[in-house]
Amino acid sequence: MNATGTERVFRTVTPIDGSVVVERPLASAAEIEATLARAVEAQRRWREVPVAERAAICTRAVEWCVARADELGAELTSQMGRPIAHSPFELRRGFQERGTYMAGIAASALADIEVERSQNFHRFIRREPLGVVLVLAPWNFPWLTSVNAVVPALLAGNAVILKMAQQTPLVAERYAEAFAAAGVPAGVFQYLHVDHDQVARMIADERIAFVAFTGSVAGGQAVQRAAADRFIGTGLELGGKDAAYVRADAALQHAVENIVDGAFFNAGQSCCSVQRVYVDRRIYDRFVDAAVALTNAYRLGDPRDPATTIGPMVRTDAAESVRGQVEEAVRSGAKPLVDQSRFPADREGTAYMAPRILTNVSHDMRVMREETFGPVMTVMPVSGDDEAIRLINDSRYGLTSSVWTMDPEAALRIGNRIETGTWFMNRCDYLDPALAWTGVKDSGRGCTLSQLGIETFTRPKSFHLRLTT
């Protein structure tokens, strides 16, 4: 209830047709207090549960979701507009792969680190849970981004409170059903529907021990401000302006197919989508022609239609913002290449925006500097490795970048000079659960996934035992 005694609600408006698909009340102050109190009490017991049992529960929860991938995928399509042909695979592939892998490595990742065991001394480091972890997850890949933090935090012995973006609130509710079915004790996993001010107050609460946030740079800065007076950790997975470098020796068709998909999947609404492409001049024209031909084959339309390959952006204002970047670049000399007449669903004043490929671009343009978060790919010719490296690094972001080449030694040599958290060769737009997912510069700090991602949700405690007789 608010000060007048009326219940505050939020509404999720689908980009498909502008209708309201979900309506939920925001949590009251009393509900937030009760949730925090339950989490603290439940975590004290959960941390004593053997790691193998925690892993089994998390695995069962993942399996519960995957078994309902079609249903949950349809819900996702209705909430944020991704094509139904793609949505269920967020659960069947990435979500399942990450959740299962992290559960499988939990025992080894959380094992004591033995330093010495002798007749007189036993020394080791133990990884202890932090307490209550607040996970703030976005709408664009709600299952994939949230599993990166929810499952590792629980495996490490923490309680979790999930706040999902208001565009995809049903994801949080389905998580709760999954963990209840898997046998997680009451209070160990909870969710709240809250607004930004309520989140800030929760972060300031002494019962929150860590905040895992995925979202915009501005959102990450807000989290940091809210936590500024407390000595707690924050994991920030923020934006990107990810680049691909296509060398002259690349397998051209493989590069085109994967880079175009990396740029336009999910309507380009991904922190690690490919937004900047640098192509060796010797194959530049061939790359551009092939990329445009492939992009012209996309079908923009109602995401509930299985034939649709690119759906609407999440909101009309988001699409208008991206259109603004494109129009500004064109006025400055950029050349749009995709035939817009092939995409009749693309209309001003709607969330439906066809993919764009821009050439004749420069780093003076906003479309080359700022995160676009929409279906736009820019392409520039380069003279070789040194120029590509300079341009890739000429960004405030550093999440991922990729090189497309037949020369692994060159890929390693170039990668050593690239300022990103992940460096790919001949692939892009993918998170390997065995590798740390992290960013540099304005792409954030901290990491999820891999053994290091589990350690993120622990603190080291040293045991120094001297044996006496």
XYZ file of C-alpha atoms in Angstrom:
469
model
C 0.000 0.000 0.000
C 1.144 3.580 -0.538
C 0.602 6.499 1.782
C -3.046 6.808 0.731
C -3.717 3.130 1.380
C -4.130 2.221 -2.283
C -2.225 -0.637 -3.868
C 0.433 0.316 -6.418
C 0.604 -1.826 -9.549
C 2.709 -2.089 -12.679
C 1.650 -3.310 -16.080
C 3.672 -5.159 -18.695
C 2.774 -3.919 -22.159
C 3.661 -6.288 -24.987
C 5.443 -4.760 -28.000
C 3.441 -7.112 -30.237
C 0.283 -5.008 -30.197
C 0.514 -2.661 -27.204
C -1.852 -4.641 -24.998
C -1.324 -5.313 -21.297
C -0.214 -8.926 -20.777
C 0.699 -8.879 -17.081
C -0.478 -6.728 -14.195
C 1.000 -7.131 -10.731
C 1.052 -5.200 -7.468
C 4.337 -3.771 -6.299
C 5.479 -5.158 -2.971
C 4.606 -3.178 0.116
C 7.176 -2.141 2.708
C 5.856 -4.868 5.001
C 6.251 -7.503 2.279
C 9.825 -6.427 1.599
C 10.632 -6.577 5.300
C 9.144 -10.056 5.613
C 11.054 -11.262 2.558
C 14.376 -10.026 3.929
C 13.715 -11.548 7.341
C 12.823 -14.932 5.815
C 15.921 -14.862 3.627
C 18.267 -14.231 6.537
C 16.767 -17.023 8.617
C 16.623 -19.487 5.715
C 20.215 -18.793 4.689
C 21.524 -19.782 8.109
C 20.143 -23.264 7.535
C 20.848 -23.457 3.795
C 24.565 -22.862 4.238
C 24.717 -26.059 6.306
C 23.182 -28.158 3.523
C 25.883 -30.232 1.784
C 27.043 -28.834 -1.547
C 25.993 -32.015 -3.349
C 22.430 -31.587 -2.108
C 22.346 -27.920 -3.095
C 23.588 -28.898 -6.557
C 20.925 -31.585 -6.898
C 18.172 -29.124 -6.011
C 19.457 -26.543 -8.485
C 19.705 -29.185 -11.188
C 16.120 -30.280 -10.582
C 14.949 -26.656 -10.805
C 16.743 -26.210 -14.127
C 15.207 -29.428 -15.424
C 11.727 -28.266 -14.334
C 12.126 -25.126 -16.450
C 13.581 -26.901 -19.464
C 10.732 -29.423 -19.450
C 8.355 -26.457 -19.836
C 10.447 -24.588 -22.415
C 7.619 -24.271 -24.932
C 5.217 -22.820 -22.369
C 7.795 -20.506 -20.802
C 9.069 -19.517 -24.226
C 5.571 -18.498 -25.297
C 5.265 -16.396 -22.150
C 8.560 -14.750 -22.985
C 7.425 -13.951 -26.511
C 4.234 -12.353 -25.196
C 6.147 -10.227 -22.701
C 9.111 -8.914 -24.711
C 8.479 -9.818 -28.335
C 11.147 -12.316 -29.304
C 10.030 -14.659 -32.111
C 8.407 -17.851 -30.860
C 10.754 -19.723 -33.177
C 13.617 -18.643 -30.891
C 12.251 -18.102 -27.362
C 12.092 -21.730 -26.096
C 15.750 -22.221 -26.979
C 16.798 -19.681 -24.362
C 15.833 -22.398 -21.871
C 16.763 -25.507 -23.845
C 20.246 -24.294 -24.711
C 21.956 -21.532 -22.755
C 19.887 -21.732 -19.570
C 20.177 -25.505 -19.332
C 23.855 -25.516 -20.277
C 24.842 -22.890 -17.737
C 22.722 -24.129 -14.850
C 23.786 -27.744 -15.301
C 27.454 -26.908 -15.727
C 27.615 -24.685 -12.650
C 25.907 -27.336 -10.521
C 28.372 -29.909 -11.829
C 31.466 -27.934 -10.772
C 30.117 -26.697 -7.433
C 31.845 -29.333 -5.276
C 35.290 -28.674 -6.708
C 34.817 -24.902 -6.901
C 33.779 -24.705 -3.240
C 36.303 -27.206 -1.866
C 38.755 -26.050 0.789
C 42.084 -24.799 -0.507
C 44.694 -26.786 1.391
C 47.897 -24.899 2.126
C 49.727 -27.269 4.457
C 48.975 -30.292 6.541
C 51.864 -31.471 8.673
C 52.480 -32.931 12.090
C 52.149 -29.509 13.714
C 49.957 -27.441 11.410
C 46.790 -27.649 9.385
C 46.185 -24.579 7.226
C 43.472 -24.065 4.635
C 41.155 -21.493 3.101
C 37.412 -22.080 3.154
C 34.949 -20.338 0.847
C 32.009 -19.155 2.923
C 28.690 -17.820 1.602
C 28.070 -14.084 1.782
C 24.498 -14.216 3.106
C 21.564 -12.788 1.142
C 22.202 -11.993 -2.532
C 19.977 -9.564 -4.419
C 19.843 -10.398 -8.143
C 18.629 -7.627 -10.460
C 17.962 -9.171 -13.872
C 16.997 -7.560 -17.219
C 14.279 -8.333 -19.742
C 16.291 -8.982 -22.915
C 17.532 -12.489 -21.996
C 15.824 -12.900 -18.625
C 16.485 -16.612 -18.170
C 20.083 -16.503 -19.378
C 21.184 -13.442 -17.437
C 19.494 -14.447 -14.202
C 20.785 -18.041 -14.155
C 24.341 -16.649 -14.239
C 23.820 -15.333 -10.709
C 20.860 -17.188 -9.192
C 22.264 -20.706 -9.467
C 25.902 -19.952 -8.461
C 24.714 -17.878 -5.492
C 22.508 -20.712 -4.255
C 25.221 -23.311 -4.863
C 27.575 -21.262 -2.694
C 25.127 -21.379 0.215
C 23.483 -17.968 -0.107
C 19.816 -17.081 -0.070
C 18.624 -15.236 -3.186
C 16.036 -12.527 -3.735
C 15.335 -11.995 -7.435
C 14.036 -8.747 -8.841
C 13.193 -9.247 -12.499
C 12.652 -6.378 -14.932
C 9.014 -5.337 -15.103
C 8.906 -6.265 -18.798
C 9.336 -9.969 -17.918
C 7.888 -10.464 -14.422
C 6.601 -13.967 -15.101
C 10.172 -15.267 -15.238
C 10.625 -14.544 -11.525
C 7.369 -16.283 -10.709
C 8.303 -19.367 -12.728
C 11.666 -19.538 -10.967
C 9.826 -19.692 -7.654
C 7.657 -22.543 -8.933
C 10.728 -24.388 -10.214
C 12.651 -24.134 -6.950
C 9.596 -25.095 -4.899
C 9.133 -28.180 -7.084
C 12.849 -28.971 -6.768
C 12.664 -28.940 -2.968
C 14.495 -25.764 -2.027
C 13.637 -24.838 1.581
C 11.211 -21.961 2.074
C 12.888 -18.564 2.108
C 16.066 -19.652 0.320
C 14.819 -18.361 -3.035
C 12.289 -15.526 -3.208
C 11.317 -12.823 -5.662
C 9.897 -9.345 -5.333
C 8.147 -7.026 -7.757
C 9.538 -3.640 -6.711
C 10.400 -0.290 -8.273
C 13.765 1.488 -8.471
C 13.357 3.392 -5.201
C 12.489 0.211 -3.351
C 15.538 -1.520 -4.852
C 17.771 1.304 -3.636
C 16.396 0.950 -0.106
C 16.965 -2.806 -0.206
C 20.577 -2.342 -1.291
C 21.072 0.006 1.649
C 19.645 -2.601 4.043
C 22.310 -4.363 6.102
C 20.733 -7.743 5.394
C 21.710 -7.584 1.707
C 25.269 -8.897 1.386
C 25.823 -8.707 -2.381
C 24.109 -7.239 -5.434
C 24.338 -8.888 -8.866
C 23.111 -6.466 -11.508
C 22.767 -6.861 -15.272
C 21.664 -3.835 -17.259
C 22.669 -0.431 -18.514
C 25.645 1.677 -17.462
C 23.254 4.165 -15.868
C 21.622 1.334 -13.930
C 25.007 0.099 -12.742
C 25.893 3.573 -11.563
C 22.618 3.731 -9.628
C 23.441 0.423 -7.934
C 26.887 1.724 -6.997
C 25.411 4.892 -5.512
C 22.909 2.892 -3.483
C 25.704 0.691 -2.106
C 28.205 3.509 -1.573
C 27.796 3.687 2.196
C 28.173 -0.065 2.690
C 31.127 -2.427 2.357
C 29.396 -4.974 0.152
C 30.271 -6.398 -3.222
C 28.489 -5.560 -6.427
C 28.728 -7.519 -9.657
C 27.935 -5.289 -12.626
C 27.353 -6.740 -16.098
C 26.655 -3.644 -18.163
C 26.571 -2.558 -21.778
C 28.666 -3.293 -24.800
C 29.611 -2.004 -28.235
C 31.050 -5.281 -29.381
C 33.235 -5.568 -32.445
C 34.141 -8.203 -35.007
C 37.299 -8.130 -37.103
C 37.218 -10.110 -40.363
C 40.735 -10.802 -41.619
C 41.553 -11.448 -45.242
C 42.078 -15.153 -44.515
C 38.630 -15.649 -42.913
C 36.211 -18.330 -44.039
C 34.000 -15.645 -45.523
C 30.596 -17.326 -45.629
C 31.009 -18.680 -42.088
C 31.933 -15.202 -40.897
C 28.984 -13.559 -42.647
C 26.413 -16.032 -41.323
C 27.600 -15.830 -37.732
C 28.244 -12.092 -37.566
C 24.865 -11.216 -39.086
C 23.167 -13.542 -36.611
C 25.246 -12.021 -33.801
C 24.070 -8.576 -34.837
C 20.355 -9.187 -35.366
C 19.322 -12.058 -33.087
C 16.784 -10.847 -30.510
C 16.438 -7.697 -32.640
C 19.975 -6.783 -31.606
C 18.873 -6.366 -27.998
C 21.873 -7.994 -26.370
C 24.801 -6.585 -24.425
C 27.141 -8.743 -26.537
C 25.514 -8.295 -29.935
C 27.900 -7.475 -32.774
C 27.494 -3.768 -33.475
C 30.791 -2.808 -35.147
C 32.403 -4.859 -37.923
C 35.873 -4.140 -39.289
C 36.725 -5.981 -42.511
C 40.024 -6.248 -44.333
C 39.835 -4.073 -47.432
C 40.724 -6.983 -49.694
C 37.448 -8.773 -48.903
C 35.353 -5.803 -47.744
C 33.020 -5.595 -50.754
C 32.422 -9.330 -50.774
C 31.607 -9.328 -47.055
C 29.206 -6.397 -47.347
C 27.373 -7.848 -50.343
C 26.933 -11.220 -48.627
C 25.816 -9.643 -45.341
C 23.218 -7.481 -47.050
C 21.879 -10.431 -49.058
C 21.501 -12.512 -45.901
C 19.876 -9.656 -43.974
C 17.366 -9.025 -46.766
C 16.128 -12.589 -46.199
C 15.018 -11.848 -42.614
C 11.284 -11.678 -41.959
C 10.045 -8.948 -39.613
C 6.613 -9.471 -38.142
C 4.392 -10.802 -35.383
C 6.681 -12.899 -33.158
C 3.883 -15.387 -32.534
C 4.185 -16.455 -36.173
C 6.729 -19.306 -36.432
C 7.914 -17.890 -39.773
C 9.043 -14.613 -38.176
C 12.822 -14.334 -37.790
C 13.022 -10.867 -36.245
C 10.364 -9.466 -33.947
C 9.609 -6.031 -32.550
C 11.915 -4.223 -30.207
C 10.824 -4.187 -26.600
C 9.108 -0.769 -26.704
C 8.248 1.861 -29.276
C 10.457 4.447 -27.576
C 13.396 2.014 -27.727
C 12.872 1.590 -31.467
C 12.599 5.345 -31.943
C 15.876 5.844 -30.077
C 17.647 3.396 -32.392
C 16.057 4.979 -35.456
C 17.385 8.292 -34.192
C 20.940 6.965 -34.086
C 20.598 5.644 -37.637
C 19.064 8.828 -39.035
C 21.738 10.943 -37.375
C 24.468 8.768 -38.910
C 22.867 8.957 -42.362
C 22.754 12.744 -42.163
C 26.484 12.620 -41.407
C 27.198 10.522 -44.501
C 26.528 6.903 -43.494
C 25.083 4.720 -46.249
C 22.156 2.378 -45.391
C 22.225 -0.768 -47.516
C 19.315 -2.990 -46.478
C 16.272 -2.749 -48.741
C 13.607 -1.403 -46.382
C 10.827 -2.201 -48.863
C 11.341 -5.860 -47.954
C 10.129 -5.110 -44.417
C 6.619 -3.612 -44.638
C 6.080 -4.145 -40.911
C 8.754 -1.500 -40.187
C 6.742 1.611 -39.364
C 7.536 4.801 -37.521
C 5.700 5.025 -34.211
C 5.826 1.254 -33.619
C 8.278 -1.147 -31.991
C 8.784 -2.943 -35.311
C 12.149 -2.008 -36.799
C 13.847 -3.780 -39.680
C 17.565 -4.581 -39.473
C 19.996 -1.958 -40.735
C 23.493 -2.273 -42.173
C 25.423 0.990 -42.401
C 28.656 1.634 -44.291
C 30.684 4.819 -44.782
C 30.663 5.236 -41.012
C 33.266 6.751 -38.698
C 33.970 6.867 -34.998
C 32.755 10.461 -34.943
C 29.213 9.115 -35.216
C 27.114 8.285 -32.185
C 26.105 4.962 -33.793
C 29.774 3.930 -33.530
C 30.333 5.187 -29.983
C 27.190 4.542 -27.950
C 25.483 1.252 -27.278
C 22.714 0.876 -29.853
C 20.785 -2.087 -28.408
C 18.858 -2.641 -31.583
C 19.134 -4.278 -35.031
C 21.937 -2.127 -36.451
C 25.307 -3.308 -37.763
C 27.995 -0.922 -38.955
C 30.820 -2.008 -41.273
C 34.178 -0.309 -41.863
C 37.141 -1.347 -44.051
C 40.567 -1.643 -42.380
C 44.083 -2.028 -43.742
C 45.149 -4.783 -41.353
C 45.578 -5.951 -37.760
C 46.981 -2.758 -36.273
C 44.167 -0.560 -37.570
C 41.549 -3.092 -36.475
C 43.005 -3.282 -32.969
C 43.081 0.505 -32.664
C 39.451 0.842 -33.742
C 38.174 -2.027 -31.602
C 39.804 -0.496 -28.530
C 38.486 2.982 -29.382
C 35.402 2.446 -27.239
C 34.255 3.131 -23.705
C 33.008 -0.472 -23.621
C 34.880 -3.757 -23.409
C 32.608 -6.780 -23.143
C 33.452 -9.076 -26.078
C 35.119 -8.864 -29.458
C 35.898 -11.446 -32.113
C 38.334 -12.188 -34.923
C 37.515 -14.248 -37.981
C 40.611 -15.948 -39.310
C 42.219 -19.272 -40.180
C 45.329 -18.380 -38.125
C 45.054 -19.253 -34.390
C 48.440 -17.696 -33.632
C 47.297 -14.411 -35.137
C 44.076 -14.639 -33.110
C 46.070 -15.015 -29.887
C 48.480 -12.264 -30.835
C 45.674 -9.832 -31.614
C 43.626 -10.923 -28.600
C 46.456 -10.034 -26.240
C 46.077 -6.408 -27.344
C 42.273 -6.212 -27.240
C 40.581 -4.560 -24.234
C 37.623 -6.862 -23.612
C 36.491 -9.443 -21.100
C 36.075 -12.163 -23.746
C 37.934 -12.643 -27.026
C 36.488 -15.005 -29.632
C 37.922 -16.607 -32.722
C 35.408 -17.605 -35.394
C 32.380 -17.223 -33.140
C 30.550 -14.476 -31.283
C 27.557 -13.686 -29.101
C 27.997 -16.752 -26.892
C 28.683 -17.391 -23.208
C 30.706 -20.496 -22.373
C 29.819 -21.532 -18.806
C 33.357 -22.863 -18.279
C 34.784 -19.379 -18.884
C 34.454 -16.260 -16.768
C 31.883 -13.811 -18.119
C 33.244 -10.356 -17.410
C 33.725 -6.913 -18.883
C 36.192 -4.056 -18.679
C 35.818 -0.281 -18.850
C 32.122 0.716 -18.894
C 31.051 -2.869 -19.553
C 31.242 -3.511 -15.832
C 33.241 -5.391 -13.232
C 33.263 -8.738 -11.496
C 32.371 -11.983 -13.224
C 29.838 -14.756 -13.421
C 30.066 -18.341 -14.720
C 33.074 -20.672 -14.403
C 34.702 -21.533 -11.104
C 35.467 -17.849 -10.617
C 31.773 -17.069 -10.952
C 30.941 -19.299 -7.999
C 33.743 -17.746 -5.963
C 32.146 -14.337 -6.594
C 29.390 -15.302 -4.184
C 31.764 -16.347 -1.392
C 34.279 -14.788 0.948
C 37.561 -16.465 1.901
C 38.056 -17.517 5.505
C 41.470 -18.754 6.585
C 41.911 -21.566 9.108
C 45.291 -21.718 10.851
C 45.351 -24.664 13.210
C 48.421 -25.390 15.307
C 48.449 -28.827 16.866
C 49.969 -29.177 20.300
C 50.720 -32.158 22.477
